[in-house]
mmCIF file of C-alpha atoms (C1' of nucleotides) in Angstrom:
data_model
loop_
_atom_site.group_PDB
_atom_site.id
_atom_site.type_symbol
_atom_site.label_atom_id
_atom_site.label_comp_id
_atom_site.label_asym_id
_atom_site.label_seq_id
_atom_site.Cartn_x
_atom_site.Cartn_y
_atom_site.Cartn_z
ATOM 1 C CA MET A 2 -10.362 -0.393 -8.892
ATOM 2 C CA SER A 3 -10.507 -0.505 -12.590
ATOM 3 C CA ARG A 4 -7.151 -0.514 -14.163
ATOM 4 C CA THR A 5 -8.079 0.382 -17.688
ATOM 5 C CA GLN A 6 -4.427 0.662 -18.423
ATOM 6 C CA LYS A 7 -3.209 -1.107 -21.473
ATOM 7 C CA ILE A 8 -0.241 -3.204 -20.556
ATOM 8 C CA VAL A 9 1.952 -3.472 -23.574
ATOM 9 C CA ALA A 10 4.665 -5.582 -22.015
ATOM 10 C CA ARG A 11 5.330 -7.762 -19.012
ATOM 11 C CA VAL A 12 8.935 -8.362 -18.269
ATOM 12 C CA PRO A 13 10.478 -10.456 -15.505
ATOM 13 C CA VAL A 14 13.040 -8.796 -13.274
ATOM 14 C CA LYS A 15 15.490 -11.200 -11.751
ATOM 15 C CA THR A 16 16.783 -10.359 -8.306
ATOM 16 C CA GLU A 17 18.350 -12.232 -5.458
ATOM 17 C CA HIS A 18 14.960 -12.267 -3.836
ATOM 18 C CA GLY A 19 13.177 -13.794 -6.757
ATOM 19 C CA ASN A 20 11.626 -13.101 -10.073
ATOM 20 C CA PHE A 21 9.573 -9.897 -10.011
ATOM 21 C CA ILE A 22 7.300 -9.017 -12.903
ATOM 22 C CA ALA A 23 7.237 -5.496 -14.295
ATOM 23 C CA HIS A 24 4.194 -4.391 -16.277
ATOM 24 C CA TYR A 25 4.561 -1.539 -18.711
ATOM 25 C CA SER A 26 1.911 0.534 -20.415
ATOM 26 C CA GLU A 27 2.507 3.101 -23.098
ATOM 27 C CA ALA A 28 3.129 5.690 -20.411
ATOM 28 C CA GLY A 29 5.671 3.832 -18.363
ATOM 29 C CA LEU A 30 5.947 1.350 -15.526
ATOM 30 C CA ALA A 31 2.387 0.585 -14.479
ATOM 31 C CA GLN A 32 2.787 -2.264 -12.025
ATOM 32 C CA LEU A 33 5.312 -4.428 -10.272
ATOM 33 C CA ASP A 34 4.529 -7.845 -8.828
ATOM 34 C CA PHE A 35 6.339 -9.838 -6.196
ATOM 35 C CA PRO A 36 7.892 -13.164 -7.157
ATOM 36 C CA SER A 37 6.069 -16.474 -7.410
ATOM 37 C CA SER A 38 2.554 -17.423 -6.456
ATOM 38 C CA ARG A 39 0.332 -14.455 -7.167
ATOM 39 C CA SER A 40 1.208 -13.823 -10.775
ATOM 40 C CA ALA A 41 2.302 -17.341 -11.518
ATOM 41 C CA LYS A 42 -0.006 -17.045 -14.443
ATOM 42 C CA GLN A 43 2.559 -14.931 -16.212
ATOM 43 C CA SER A 44 1.534 -16.170 -19.605
ATOM 44 C CA THR A 45 4.713 -15.956 -21.540
ATOM 45 C CA PRO A 46 5.742 -12.391 -20.814
ATOM 46 C CA ASP A 47 5.821 -10.320 -23.925
ATOM 47 C CA SER A 48 9.416 -9.761 -24.682
ATOM 48 C CA VAL A 49 10.654 -6.231 -24.774
ATOM 49 C CA SER A 50 8.790 -4.844 -27.729
ATOM 50 C CA SER A 51 10.417 -1.476 -28.110
ATOM 51 C CA ALA A 52 13.592 0.370 -27.395
ATOM 52 C CA GLN A 53 11.728 2.683 -25.076
ATOM 53 C CA ILE A 54 10.433 -0.111 -22.913
ATOM 54 C CA GLY A 55 13.852 -1.656 -22.964
ATOM 55 C CA LYS A 56 15.216 1.540 -21.530
ATOM 56 C CA TRP A 57 12.518 1.726 -18.875
ATOM 57 C CA HIS A 58 13.092 -1.862 -17.928
ATOM 58 C CA LYS A 59 16.760 -1.245 -17.520
ATOM 59 C CA GLN A 60 15.981 1.530 -15.067
ATOM 60 C CA THR A 61 13.417 -0.581 -13.286
ATOM 61 C CA SER A 62 15.829 -3.444 -12.866
ATOM 62 C CA ALA A 63 18.565 -1.186 -11.585
ATOM 63 C CA ALA A 64 16.219 0.598 -9.218
ATOM 64 C CA LEU A 65 14.867 -2.646 -7.848
ATOM 65 C CA GLU A 66 18.306 -4.073 -7.289
ATOM 66 C CA GLN A 67 19.386 -0.913 -5.542
ATOM 67 C CA ALA A 68 16.314 -0.950 -3.372
ATOM 68 C CA LEU A 69 16.841 -4.567 -2.415
ATOM 69 C CA ALA A 70 20.473 -3.860 -1.654
ATOM 70 C CA ASN A 71 19.569 -1.012 0.660
ATOM 71 C CA LYS A 72 21.096 1.605 -1.616
ATOM 72 C CA SER A 73 19.502 4.827 -2.697
ATOM 73 C CA ILE A 74 17.724 4.579 -5.996
ATOM 74 C CA ALA A 75 19.455 6.503 -8.726
ATOM 75 C CA ALA A 76 16.641 6.733 -11.226
ATOM 76 C CA LEU A 77 13.173 5.448 -11.868
ATOM 77 C CA PRO A 78 11.405 5.000 -15.171
ATOM 78 C CA PRO A 79 8.268 7.097 -15.685
ATOM 79 C CA LEU A 80 5.433 5.659 -13.610
ATOM 80 C CA ASP A 81 1.986 5.196 -15.049
ATOM 81 C CA LEU A 82 -0.363 5.874 -12.156
ATOM 82 C CA GLU A 83 -3.432 6.320 -14.266
ATOM 83 C CA GLY A 84 -5.369 3.844 -12.181
ATOM 84 C CA GLY A 85 -5.160 5.917 -9.023
ATOM 85 C CA THR A 86 -7.526 8.472 -7.582
ATOM 86 C CA GLU A 87 -6.235 11.851 -6.553
ATOM 87 C CA PHE A 88 -6.134 10.758 -2.936
ATOM 88 C CA GLN A 89 -4.151 7.658 -3.750
ATOM 89 C CA ARG A 90 -1.676 9.549 -5.876
ATOM 90 C CA LYS A 91 -1.130 11.971 -3.029
ATOM 91 C CA VAL A 92 -0.425 9.094 -0.702
ATOM 92 C CA TRP A 93 1.959 7.498 -3.157
ATOM 93 C CA GLY A 94 3.642 10.836 -3.671
ATOM 94 C CA VAL A 95 4.346 11.116 0.028
ATOM 95 C CA LEU A 96 5.570 7.553 0.134
ATOM 96 C CA ARG A 97 8.122 8.263 -2.543
ATOM 97 C CA LYS A 98 9.574 11.001 -0.380
ATOM 98 C CA ILE A 99 10.338 8.642 2.461
ATOM 99 C CA THR A 100 14.044 8.202 2.403
ATOM 100 C CA ASN A 101 15.835 4.949 2.810
ATOM 101 C CA GLY A 102 15.466 3.324 6.204
ATOM 102 C CA ARG A 103 12.871 5.796 7.404
ATOM 103 C CA THR A 104 9.386 4.800 8.430
ATOM 104 C CA ILE A 105 6.096 6.587 8.863
ATOM 105 C CA THR A 106 2.774 5.699 10.430
ATOM 106 C CA TYR A 107 -0.564 5.494 8.704
ATOM 107 C CA SER A 108 -1.850 8.398 10.739
ATOM 108 C CA GLU A 109 1.098 10.640 9.970
ATOM 109 C CA LEU A 110 0.733 9.794 6.340
ATOM 110 C CA ALA A 111 -2.904 10.779 6.642
ATOM 111 C CA VAL A 112 -1.870 14.128 8.092
ATOM 112 C CA ARG A 113 0.580 14.722 5.271
ATOM 113 C CA VAL A 114 -2.088 14.330 2.633
ATOM 114 C CA GLY A 115 -4.366 16.700 4.488
ATOM 115 C CA LYS A 116 -6.809 14.150 5.897
ATOM 116 C CA PRO A 117 -5.678 13.497 9.481
ATOM 117 C CA LYS A 118 -8.643 11.256 10.172
ATOM 118 C CA ALA A 119 -8.200 9.109 7.110
ATOM 119 C CA ALA A 120 -5.573 6.713 8.376
ATOM 120 C CA ARG A 121 -7.729 3.813 7.375
ATOM 121 C CA ALA A 122 -8.240 5.185 3.910
ATOM 122 C CA VAL A 123 -4.497 5.603 3.732
ATOM 123 C CA GLY A 124 -4.142 1.925 4.405
ATOM 124 C CA SER A 125 -6.380 1.207 1.458
ATOM 125 C CA ALA A 126 -4.401 3.557 -0.725
ATOM 126 C CA CYS A 127 -1.196 1.786 0.208
ATOM 127 C CA GLY A 128 -2.791 -1.502 -0.644
ATOM 128 C CA ALA A 129 -3.729 -0.101 -4.013
ATOM 129 C CA ASN A 130 -0.146 0.859 -4.703
ATOM 130 C CA PRO A 131 0.713 -0.879 -7.978
ATOM 131 C CA ILE A 132 4.447 -0.552 -7.534
ATOM 132 C CA PRO A 133 5.628 -1.915 -4.191
ATOM 133 C CA VAL A 134 9.266 -1.503 -3.134
ATOM 134 C CA LEU A 135 9.937 1.331 -5.573
ATOM 135 C CA ILE A 136 7.033 3.166 -3.955
ATOM 136 C CA PRO A 137 7.940 2.092 -0.407
ATOM 137 C CA CYS A 138 4.587 1.055 0.970
ATOM 138 C CA HIS A 139 6.460 -1.289 3.310
ATOM 139 C CA ARG A 140 7.803 1.645 5.316
ATOM 140 C CA VAL A 141 4.371 2.447 6.656
ATOM 141 C CA LEU A 142 3.704 1.095 10.158
ATOM 142 C CA ALA A 143 0.712 1.253 12.465
ATOM 143 C CA SER A 144 1.029 3.825 15.224
ATOM 144 C CA ASN A 145 1.617 1.196 17.874
ATOM 145 C CA GLY A 146 4.562 -0.240 15.982
ATOM 146 C CA LYS A 147 2.708 -3.123 14.431
ATOM 147 C CA LEU A 148 3.374 -3.939 10.821
ATOM 148 C CA GLY A 149 -0.225 -3.783 9.766
ATOM 149 C CA GLY A 150 -0.522 -5.671 6.531
ATOM 150 C CA PHE A 151 1.039 -5.980 3.148
ATOM 151 C CA SER A 152 -0.288 -6.956 -0.254
ATOM 152 C CA GLY A 153 2.659 -9.086 -1.187
ATOM 153 C CA GLY A 154 2.656 -10.879 2.138
ATOM 154 C CA LEU A 155 3.755 -9.720 5.554
ATOM 155 C CA ASP A 156 6.933 -11.724 5.232
ATOM 156 C CA TRP A 157 8.046 -9.381 2.492
ATOM 157 C CA LYS A 158 7.295 -6.309 4.539
ATOM 158 C CA GLU A 159 9.322 -7.673 7.378
ATOM 159 C CA ARG A 160 12.160 -8.684 5.120
ATOM 160 C CA LEU A 161 12.322 -5.292 3.457
ATOM 161 C CA LEU A 162 12.242 -3.423 6.734
ATOM 162 C CA THR A 163 14.891 -5.617 8.287
ATOM 163 C CA LEU A 164 16.972 -5.031 5.227
ATOM 164 C CA GLU A 165 16.691 -1.265 5.482
ATOM 165 C CA LYS A 166 16.829 -0.729 9.178
ATOM 166 C CA GLY A 167 19.487 -3.294 9.767
ATOM 167 C CA THR A 168 17.610 -4.659 12.697
ATOM 168 C CA LEU A 169 13.930 -4.283 13.087
ATOM 169 C CA LEU A 170 12.899 -3.683 16.677
ATOM 170 C "C1'" DC B 6 -6.711 -4.762 29.239
ATOM 171 C "C1'" DA B 7 -10.759 -5.889 25.959
ATOM 172 C "C1'" DT B 8 -14.403 -3.751 23.166
ATOM 173 C "C1'" DC B 9 -16.787 -0.482 20.719
ATOM 174 C "C1'" DC B 10 -17.353 3.521 17.872
ATOM 175 C "C1'" DA B 11 -16.977 7.261 14.677
ATOM 176 C "C1'" DG B 12 -14.502 9.256 10.735
ATOM 177 C "C1'" DT B 13 -12.524 8.408 5.938
ATOM 178 C "C1'" DA B 14 -11.634 6.848 0.847
ATOM 179 C "C1'" DT B 15 -12.160 2.806 -1.995
ATOM 180 C "C1'" DA B 16 -13.529 -1.511 -3.468
ATOM 181 C "C1'" DT B 17 -16.779 -5.115 -3.867
ATOM 182 C "C1'" DA B 18 -21.184 -7.560 -3.433
ATOM 183 C "C1'" DT C 25 -26.813 0.757 -0.299
ATOM 184 C "C1'" DA C 26 -24.152 -2.137 2.963
ATOM 185 C "C1'" DT C 27 -19.909 -4.105 4.407
ATOM 186 C "C1'" DA C 28 -14.955 -4.720 4.822
ATOM 187 C "C1'" DT C 29 -10.313 -2.830 4.688
ATOM 188 C "C1'" DA C 30 -2.813 -2.597 5.461
ATOM 189 C "C1'" DC C 31 -6.012 2.623 11.145
ATOM 190 C "C1'" DT C 32 -6.457 5.491 15.200
ATOM 191 C "C1'" DG C 33 -7.732 7.890 19.302
ATOM 192 C "C1'" DG C 34 -11.113 8.203 22.672
ATOM 193 C "C1'" DA C 35 -14.903 6.294 25.495
ATOM 194 C "C1'" DT C 36 -16.555 2.473 28.255
ATOM 195 C "C1'" DG C 37 -16.636 -1.702 31.212
#
DNA sequence: CATCCAGTATATA
DNA sequence: TATATACTGGATG
């Protein structure tokens, strides 16, 4: 996928689970990365360069903390989903409707976007989700109860689910 | 129970 | 154009 988005700021978000990195474009929050490894190349994150981004970041931080504390998210900053196809945006839209602690299967998700046979494609769409946690891609399970996979590492998916469901399985 | 296969949207080589 | 995916349900051995 070609993210032609222009990231104007990368700001670290400190949480009890680590240092996430929020990427902002002119339109809003464009991407969120899990702590460590992957984006260890965070070349000196541009500091907050405008009041608007500062405001968005405040919302992002709050939302992330709430999500990681198993609380309902009060507000989200505008999301810049420019990089997604229509199909992917539909999938992400459905994901955002999944309430705290609830899970869904890839196939049901496929049904909800009008393509009951596209469970596999749904998996790809989830993987393309630029904003994990806030767009709960971790609440999607395979129909047989398996976790499937997760971009940020299966350990995260498990951790998040355990956190939300109290006890997984 | 282990494989295989088609159907589907995207990405990558 | 071919292959590989965060899949699934059905067919086959």
